[in-house]
Amino acid sequence: YRFKFEAEGFEVQTAENGVLGLELSEKMKPDVILLDLMMPKMNGFDVCQALRSDPDLSATRILMLTAKGRDTEVSKGLGLGADGYMTKPFSTKELLAEVRKLLGM
């Protein structure tokens, strides 16, 4: 996904686990975060909750990405403050469209 997003003019940063993702988010203050639900060290639900409790990141849009598409996971993610939820598999085109929508583009 990184190549396509960069080709479309987005700056992309990645983190290999939830703890690093949270630290990077606090440092970079991104406009949007693509947040995988299943990550090592700290899952996406916990990262989402931590992001939403940080006033400096209140305007950051969060899009949860996961293979778990059950209604309970979707409801939990949205309830914790995610702005959107996409269930794998999805195309790069669909992901890019959803990010643009979240950013009001």
PDB file of C-alpha atoms in Angstrom:
ATOM      1  CA  TYR A   1       0.000   0.000   0.000  1.00  0.00           C
ATOM      2  CA  ARG A   2       2.867   2.344   0.809  1.00  0.00           C
ATOM      3  CA  PHE A   3       3.988   2.773  -2.819  1.00  0.00           C
ATOM      4  CA  LYS A   4       0.491   3.651  -4.035  1.00  0.00           C
ATOM      5  CA  PHE A   5      -0.101   6.162  -1.241  1.00  0.00           C
ATOM      6  CA  GLU A   6       3.259   7.833  -1.823  1.00  0.00           C
ATOM      7  CA  ALA A   7       2.567   7.935  -5.563  1.00  0.00           C
ATOM      8  CA  GLU A   8      -0.671   9.775  -4.714  1.00  0.00           C
ATOM      9  CA  GLY A   9       1.242  12.399  -2.711  1.00  0.00           C
ATOM     10  CA  PHE A  10       0.799  11.058   0.828  1.00  0.00           C
ATOM     11  CA  GLU A  11       3.656  10.918   3.317  1.00  0.00           C
ATOM     12  CA  VAL A  12       3.707   7.429   4.832  1.00  0.00           C
ATOM     13  CA  GLN A  13       5.251   6.242   8.104  1.00  0.00           C
ATOM     14  CA  THR A  14       4.994   2.663   9.376  1.00  0.00           C
ATOM     15  CA  ALA A  15       5.426   0.975  12.737  1.00  0.00           C
ATOM     16  CA  GLU A  16       6.025  -2.713  13.345  1.00  0.00           C
ATOM     17  CA  ASN A  17       3.904  -2.924  16.494  1.00  0.00           C
ATOM     18  CA  GLY A  18       1.281  -1.045  18.462  1.00  0.00           C
ATOM     19  CA  VAL A  19       3.658   0.523  20.980  1.00  0.00           C
ATOM     20  CA  LEU A  20       5.880   1.957  18.247  1.00  0.00           C
ATOM     21  CA  GLY A  21       2.796   3.064  16.313  1.00  0.00           C
ATOM     22  CA  LEU A  22       1.526   5.003  19.297  1.00  0.00           C
ATOM     23  CA  GLU A  23       4.934   6.604  19.895  1.00  0.00           C
ATOM     24  CA  LEU A  24       5.239   7.561  16.222  1.00  0.00           C
ATOM     25  CA  SER A  25       1.730   9.023  16.236  1.00  0.00           C
ATOM     26  CA  GLU A  26       2.481  11.153  19.287  1.00  0.00           C
ATOM     27  CA  LYS A  27       5.634  12.455  17.592  1.00  0.00           C
ATOM     28  CA  MET A  28       4.311  12.959  14.030  1.00  0.00           C
ATOM     29  CA  LYS A  29       0.694  14.079  14.731  1.00  0.00           C
ATOM     30  CA  PRO A  30      -0.620  12.511  11.493  1.00  0.00           C
ATOM     31  CA  ASP A  31      -3.836  13.474   9.724  1.00  0.00           C
ATOM     32  CA  VAL A  32      -4.917   9.841   9.423  1.00  0.00           C
ATOM     33  CA  ILE A  33      -3.810   6.550  10.966  1.00  0.00           C
ATOM     34  CA  LEU A  34      -4.359   3.178   9.333  1.00  0.00           C
ATOM     35  CA  LEU A  35      -4.566   0.949  12.372  1.00  0.00           C
ATOM     36  CA  ASP A  36      -4.401  -2.831  12.124  1.00  0.00           C
ATOM     37  CA  LEU A  37      -6.378  -4.549  14.849  1.00  0.00           C
ATOM     38  CA  MET A  38      -3.968  -7.439  15.343  1.00  0.00           C
ATOM     39  CA  MET A  39      -0.491  -6.132  16.196  1.00  0.00           C
ATOM     40  CA  PRO A  40       2.231  -7.295  18.555  1.00  0.00           C
ATOM     41  CA  LYS A  41       2.812  -5.644  21.950  1.00  0.00           C
ATOM     42  CA  MET A  42      -0.392  -3.551  21.848  1.00  0.00           C
ATOM     43  CA  ASN A  43      -3.499  -4.356  19.805  1.00  0.00           C
ATOM     44  CA  GLY A  44      -5.377  -1.892  17.645  1.00  0.00           C
ATOM     45  CA  PHE A  45      -8.203  -1.447  20.153  1.00  0.00           C
ATOM     46  CA  ASP A  46      -5.734  -0.390  22.857  1.00  0.00           C
ATOM     47  CA  VAL A  47      -3.853   1.905  20.475  1.00  0.00           C
ATOM     48  CA  CYS A  48      -7.127   3.502  19.342  1.00  0.00           C
ATOM     49  CA  GLN A  49      -8.179   4.114  22.938  1.00  0.00           C
ATOM     50  CA  ALA A  50      -4.785   5.648  23.782  1.00  0.00           C
ATOM     51  CA  LEU A  51      -4.913   7.873  20.695  1.00  0.00           C
ATOM     52  CA  ARG A  52      -8.382   9.119  21.583  1.00  0.00           C
ATOM     53  CA  SER A  53      -7.301   9.964  25.135  1.00  0.00           C
ATOM     54  CA  ASP A  54      -4.516  12.240  23.807  1.00  0.00           C
ATOM     55  CA  PRO A  55      -5.856  15.782  23.232  1.00  0.00           C
ATOM     56  CA  ASP A  56      -3.043  16.492  20.753  1.00  0.00           C
ATOM     57  CA  LEU A  57      -4.378  13.717  18.503  1.00  0.00           C
ATOM     58  CA  SER A  58      -8.092  14.474  18.756  1.00  0.00           C
ATOM     59  CA  ALA A  59      -8.302  15.625  15.122  1.00  0.00           C
ATOM     60  CA  THR A  60      -6.461  12.567  13.789  1.00  0.00           C
ATOM     61  CA  ARG A  61      -8.716  10.299  11.753  1.00  0.00           C
ATOM     62  CA  ILE A  62      -8.413   6.574  12.574  1.00  0.00           C
ATOM     63  CA  LEU A  63      -9.232   3.844  10.071  1.00  0.00           C
ATOM     64  CA  MET A  64      -9.139   0.357  11.546  1.00  0.00           C
ATOM     65  CA  LEU A  65      -8.067  -2.453   9.219  1.00  0.00           C
ATOM     66  CA  THR A  66      -8.646  -6.065  10.156  1.00  0.00           C
ATOM     67  CA  ALA A  67      -9.463  -9.574   9.077  1.00  0.00           C
ATOM     68  CA  LYS A  68     -11.970  -9.658  11.940  1.00  0.00           C
ATOM     69  CA  GLY A  69     -15.192  -8.330  10.504  1.00  0.00           C
ATOM     70  CA  ARG A  70     -17.708  -9.526  13.063  1.00  0.00           C
ATOM     71  CA  ASP A  71     -20.229  -6.947  14.194  1.00  0.00           C
ATOM     72  CA  THR A  72     -18.831  -7.012  17.743  1.00  0.00           C
ATOM     73  CA  GLU A  73     -15.330  -6.027  16.569  1.00  0.00           C
ATOM     74  CA  VAL A  74     -16.689  -3.295  14.310  1.00  0.00           C
ATOM     75  CA  SER A  75     -18.873  -1.914  17.116  1.00  0.00           C
ATOM     76  CA  LYS A  76     -15.992  -2.024  19.592  1.00  0.00           C
ATOM     77  CA  GLY A  77     -13.609  -0.235  17.195  1.00  0.00           C
ATOM     78  CA  LEU A  78     -16.119   2.487  16.388  1.00  0.00           C
ATOM     79  CA  GLY A  79     -17.084   2.750  20.056  1.00  0.00           C
ATOM     80  CA  LEU A  80     -13.454   3.386  20.994  1.00  0.00           C
ATOM     81  CA  GLY A  81     -13.311   6.276  18.561  1.00  0.00           C
ATOM     82  CA  ALA A  82     -12.264   4.871  15.187  1.00  0.00           C
ATOM     83  CA  ASP A  83     -13.645   6.919  12.307  1.00  0.00           C
ATOM     84  CA  GLY A  84     -13.910   3.965   9.953  1.00  0.00           C
ATOM     85  CA  TYR A  85     -13.434   0.221   9.772  1.00  0.00           C
ATOM     86  CA  MET A  86     -12.383  -1.871   6.777  1.00  0.00           C
ATOM     87  CA  THR A  87     -12.370  -5.657   6.715  1.00  0.00           C
ATOM     88  CA  LYS A  88      -9.653  -7.477   4.769  1.00  0.00           C
ATOM     89  CA  PRO A  89      -9.339  -8.279   1.968  1.00  0.00           C
ATOM     90  CA  PHE A  90      -9.749  -4.917   0.244  1.00  0.00           C
ATOM     91  CA  SER A  91      -8.039  -3.324  -2.715  1.00  0.00           C
ATOM     92  CA  THR A  92      -5.555  -0.482  -2.570  1.00  0.00           C
ATOM     93  CA  LYS A  93      -8.052   1.575  -4.562  1.00  0.00           C
ATOM     94  CA  GLU A  94     -10.765   0.999  -1.933  1.00  0.00           C
ATOM     95  CA  LEU A  95      -8.358   1.876   0.882  1.00  0.00           C
ATOM     96  CA  LEU A  96      -7.208   5.042  -0.846  1.00  0.00           C
ATOM     97  CA  ALA A  97     -10.834   6.077  -1.444  1.00  0.00           C
ATOM     98  CA  GLU A  98     -11.682   5.563   2.231  1.00  0.00           C
ATOM     99  CA  VAL A  99      -8.666   7.602   3.381  1.00  0.00           C
ATOM    100  CA  ARG A 100      -9.614  10.435   1.023  1.00  0.00           C
ATOM    101  CA  LYS A 101     -13.178  10.325   2.352  1.00  0.00           C
ATOM    102  CA  LEU A 102     -11.950  10.552   5.966  1.00  0.00           C
ATOM    103  CA  LEU A 103      -9.764  13.528   5.041  1.00  0.00           C
ATOM    104  CA  GLY A 104     -12.604  15.283   3.225  1.00  0.00           C
ATOM    105  CA  MET A 105     -10.827  15.116  -0.124  1.00  0.00           C
TER     106      MET A 105
END
